[in-house]
Amino acid sequence: MAFELPALPYAHNALAANGMCQETLELHHGKHHQAYVTALNGFVEKNDALKGKSLEEIIHFSYNKPDLAPVFNNAGQHWNHTLFWPMMSPNGGGIPGALENKLTDDFGSVAAFKDAFKTAGVGQFGSGWAWLVLAHDGKLKITRSPNGSNPLATGEGKALLGCDVWEHSYYLDFRNRRPDYLQNWLDKLANYEFAEAALKAA
Ligand code: MN3
């Protein structure tokens, strides 16, 4: 079974009023994410060791193996983007009560959580991701990862929110202003309902 591009959970113009325009989503989903899926399928076709493995299995199998770096990067990016779309919402930015309590317990305040997340995203040199994860000790934690890596690969915990800080994610809307993109993402785009549901399911 070849991997497939998942449908966007909203229209391409649904996030425009919140700071992510239609053209960004058309290119990011239809071209960038599709390219990762196509490349990954090409690698699987040529490598019997990858055939029949789930996406998660391929990520674990290829992590930290230099000869499989292109496989890892494309598999990781397929996993990351599959989560990224539902981690945003046209009604984003509102933090439900249980998650707000947990953020306050573990970071001191919602503002401190946002500052830490933003710092991670700004501090990721070059391309990558900023994450809110539920770590193995039961605490929420901020991590960042380069390129196609993610908390699944590193074992840092369960991803509750992930923000793509590759330039293709924000350049049309924010040009070079990554800090402004991250602040807007946290305030208006992030789907905290998704994060709370993932927290409760953990
Ligand atoms: Mn991307």
Short mmCIF file of C-alpha atoms and ligand atoms in Angstrom, two decimals:
data_model
loop_
_atom_site.label_atom_id
_atom_site.label_comp_id
_atom_site.label_asym_id
_atom_site.label_seq_id
_atom_site.Cartn_x
_atom_site.Cartn_y
_atom_site.Cartn_z
CA MET A 1 0.00 0.00 0.00
CA ALA A 2 1.48 3.27 -1.09
CA PHE A 3 1.40 6.20 1.31
CA GLU A 4 -1.13 8.87 0.42
CA LEU A 5 -1.50 12.60 0.91
CA PRO A 6 -4.24 13.14 3.51
CA ALA A 7 -6.97 15.65 2.68
CA LEU A 8 -6.78 19.02 4.39
CA PRO A 9 -9.35 19.10 7.23
CA TYR A 10 -10.54 22.55 6.06
CA ALA A 11 -10.72 24.56 2.83
CA HIS A 12 -7.53 26.07 1.40
CA ASN A 13 -8.80 29.56 2.22
CA ALA A 14 -10.08 28.65 5.70
CA LEU A 15 -7.03 29.98 7.57
CA ALA A 16 -6.54 33.14 5.52
CA ALA A 17 -8.27 35.39 8.04
CA ASN A 18 -5.98 33.95 10.76
CA GLY A 19 -2.71 34.60 8.93
CA MET A 20 -2.13 31.64 6.61
CA CYS A 21 -3.21 32.46 3.07
CA GLN A 22 -4.75 30.20 0.44
CA GLU A 23 -1.60 30.16 -1.71
CA THR A 24 0.54 29.07 1.26
CA LEU A 25 -1.79 26.14 1.96
CA GLU A 26 -2.11 25.17 -1.72
CA LEU A 27 1.66 25.04 -2.15
CA HIS A 28 2.46 23.62 1.27
CA HIS A 29 -0.11 20.83 1.17
CA GLY A 30 -0.45 20.18 -2.55
CA LYS A 31 3.22 20.56 -3.54
CA HIS A 32 5.53 20.24 -0.51
CA HIS A 33 3.65 17.55 1.43
CA GLN A 34 2.81 15.71 -1.80
CA ALA A 35 6.50 15.71 -2.76
CA TYR A 36 7.45 14.03 0.54
CA VAL A 37 4.80 11.34 0.00
CA THR A 38 5.89 10.74 -3.60
CA ALA A 39 9.58 10.53 -2.65
CA LEU A 40 8.84 8.18 0.25
CA ASN A 41 6.84 5.85 -2.00
CA GLY A 42 9.74 5.83 -4.45
CA PHE A 43 12.17 4.77 -1.72
CA VAL A 44 9.83 2.03 -0.45
CA GLU A 45 9.45 0.66 -3.96
CA LYS A 46 13.22 0.28 -4.34
CA ASN A 47 14.04 -1.09 -0.87
CA ASP A 48 12.67 -4.45 0.31
CA ALA A 49 13.61 -3.61 3.91
CA LEU A 50 11.01 -0.83 3.88
CA LYS A 51 8.17 -2.74 2.20
CA GLY A 52 5.20 -3.56 4.42
CA LYS A 53 6.38 -1.26 7.21
CA SER A 54 4.10 1.39 8.67
CA LEU A 55 5.13 5.04 8.53
CA GLU A 56 6.10 4.94 12.21
CA GLU A 57 8.17 1.79 11.66
CA ILE A 58 10.01 3.38 8.74
CA ILE A 59 10.78 6.45 10.88
CA HIS A 60 12.23 4.32 13.68
CA PHE A 61 14.07 2.05 11.22
CA SER A 62 15.75 4.89 9.32
CA TYR A 63 16.49 7.25 12.24
CA ASN A 64 20.19 8.01 12.66
CA LYS A 65 21.18 5.77 9.74
CA PRO A 66 23.25 7.97 7.39
CA ASP A 67 22.59 5.79 4.34
CA LEU A 68 18.84 6.07 4.96
CA ALA A 69 18.80 9.83 5.64
CA PRO A 70 16.69 10.67 2.57
CA VAL A 71 14.18 7.98 3.59
CA PHE A 72 14.06 9.34 7.14
CA ASN A 73 13.64 12.94 6.03
CA ASN A 74 10.73 12.18 3.71
CA ALA A 75 9.03 9.74 6.09
CA GLY A 76 9.45 12.21 8.95
CA GLN A 77 8.07 15.05 6.90
CA HIS A 78 5.05 12.96 5.85
CA TRP A 79 4.37 12.18 9.54
CA ASN A 80 4.98 15.79 10.63
CA HIS A 81 2.69 17.33 8.02
CA THR A 82 -0.05 14.74 8.55
CA LEU A 83 -0.17 16.03 12.14
CA PHE A 84 0.41 19.68 11.24
CA TRP A 85 -2.86 20.16 9.28
CA PRO A 86 -5.22 19.10 12.09
CA MET A 87 -3.00 20.92 14.59
CA MET A 88 -4.36 24.13 13.04
CA SER A 89 -7.96 25.29 12.91
CA PRO A 90 -10.00 28.17 11.46
CA ASN A 91 -11.16 28.56 15.08
CA GLY A 92 -7.66 28.24 16.49
CA GLY A 93 -6.09 30.00 19.45
CA GLY A 94 -8.63 29.21 22.16
CA ILE A 95 -7.19 27.03 24.93
CA PRO A 96 -9.68 24.66 26.62
CA GLY A 97 -9.67 24.43 30.40
CA ALA A 98 -7.96 21.10 31.08
CA LEU A 99 -5.07 21.95 28.77
CA GLU A 100 -4.80 25.46 30.20
CA ASN A 101 -4.48 24.00 33.70
CA LYS A 102 -1.79 21.57 32.58
CA LEU A 103 0.13 24.31 30.73
CA THR A 104 -0.03 26.50 33.84
CA ASP A 105 1.13 23.63 36.07
CA ASP A 106 4.09 22.70 33.88
CA PHE A 107 5.24 26.09 32.51
CA GLY A 108 4.00 28.51 35.17
CA SER A 109 1.58 30.27 32.82
CA VAL A 110 0.15 30.12 29.30
CA ALA A 111 2.33 33.11 28.40
CA ALA A 112 5.44 31.26 29.60
CA PHE A 113 4.45 28.25 27.49
CA LYS A 114 4.06 30.46 24.42
CA ASP A 115 7.39 32.17 25.07
CA ALA A 116 9.18 28.82 25.37
CA PHE A 117 7.53 27.46 22.20
CA LYS A 118 8.38 30.62 20.28
CA THR A 119 11.98 30.57 21.51
CA ALA A 120 12.32 26.96 20.34
CA GLY A 121 10.95 27.81 16.90
CA VAL A 122 13.05 30.93 16.49
CA GLY A 123 16.14 29.11 17.80
CA GLN A 124 15.87 26.24 15.33
CA PHE A 125 18.58 27.31 12.89
CA GLY A 126 17.44 26.66 9.33
CA SER A 127 14.49 24.36 8.69
CA GLY A 128 12.65 22.33 11.28
CA TRP A 129 9.86 22.19 13.81
CA ALA A 130 8.88 23.38 17.29
CA TRP A 131 6.87 20.95 19.43
CA LEU A 132 4.77 20.74 22.54
CA VAL A 133 5.15 17.17 23.80
CA LEU A 134 3.92 15.09 26.68
CA ALA A 135 7.21 13.72 28.00
CA HIS A 136 7.58 10.29 29.58
CA ASP A 137 7.61 11.79 33.08
CA GLY A 138 4.07 13.07 32.49
CA LYS A 139 5.11 16.71 32.11
CA LEU A 140 4.58 18.95 29.12
CA LYS A 141 7.80 19.95 27.46
CA ILE A 142 8.96 22.09 24.51
CA THR A 143 11.32 20.55 22.00
CA ARG A 144 12.58 21.44 18.56
CA SER A 145 13.81 19.28 15.71
CA PRO A 146 15.78 19.92 12.52
CA ASN A 147 14.49 19.23 9.02
CA GLY A 148 12.21 16.15 9.02
CA SER A 149 12.92 14.91 12.53
CA ASN A 150 10.28 14.79 15.26
CA PRO A 151 9.59 13.64 18.85
CA LEU A 152 8.49 10.20 17.62
CA ALA A 153 11.96 9.57 16.19
CA THR A 154 13.88 11.00 19.14
CA GLY A 155 11.61 9.39 21.74
CA GLU A 156 11.11 12.71 23.51
CA GLY A 157 7.41 12.11 24.04
CA LYS A 158 4.00 12.34 22.44
CA ALA A 159 3.52 15.29 20.07
CA LEU A 160 0.56 17.46 21.10
CA LEU A 161 1.33 20.46 18.88
CA GLY A 162 3.93 20.98 16.18
CA CYS A 163 4.68 24.11 14.23
CA ASP A 164 6.48 23.94 10.90
CA VAL A 165 9.22 26.59 10.83
CA TRP A 166 10.48 25.80 7.33
CA GLU A 167 10.32 29.03 5.31
CA HIS A 168 7.73 27.49 2.96
CA SER A 169 5.31 27.57 5.90
CA TYR A 170 5.41 31.33 6.45
CA TYR A 171 7.26 33.21 3.74
CA LEU A 172 4.23 34.37 1.74
CA ASP A 173 2.44 35.60 4.89
CA PHE A 174 5.30 36.83 7.07
CA ARG A 175 8.33 37.02 4.77
CA ASN A 176 11.44 36.61 6.95
CA ARG A 177 9.64 37.35 10.23
CA ARG A 178 9.62 33.90 11.82
CA PRO A 179 8.97 35.25 15.35
CA ASP A 180 5.79 36.99 14.12
CA TYR A 181 4.66 33.81 12.35
CA LEU A 182 5.16 31.79 15.53
CA GLN A 183 3.34 34.31 17.70
CA ASN A 184 0.42 34.41 15.26
CA TRP A 185 0.43 30.61 15.00
CA LEU A 186 0.14 30.24 18.76
CA ASP A 187 -2.48 32.99 19.11
CA LYS A 188 -4.72 32.35 16.08
CA LEU A 189 -3.93 29.09 14.26
CA ALA A 190 -2.99 26.44 16.83
CA ASN A 191 -5.73 23.88 17.44
CA TYR A 192 -5.57 23.49 21.21
CA GLU A 193 -8.67 21.26 21.12
CA PHE A 194 -6.56 18.76 19.17
CA ALA A 195 -3.73 19.07 21.70
CA GLU A 196 -6.11 18.56 24.65
CA ALA A 197 -7.69 15.50 23.01
CA ALA A 198 -4.21 14.02 22.41
CA LEU A 199 -3.27 14.77 26.02
CA LYS A 200 -6.41 13.05 27.33
CA ALA A 201 -5.84 10.04 25.07
CA ALA A 202 -2.28 9.58 26.35
MN MN3 B 1 6.32 22.08 5.65
#
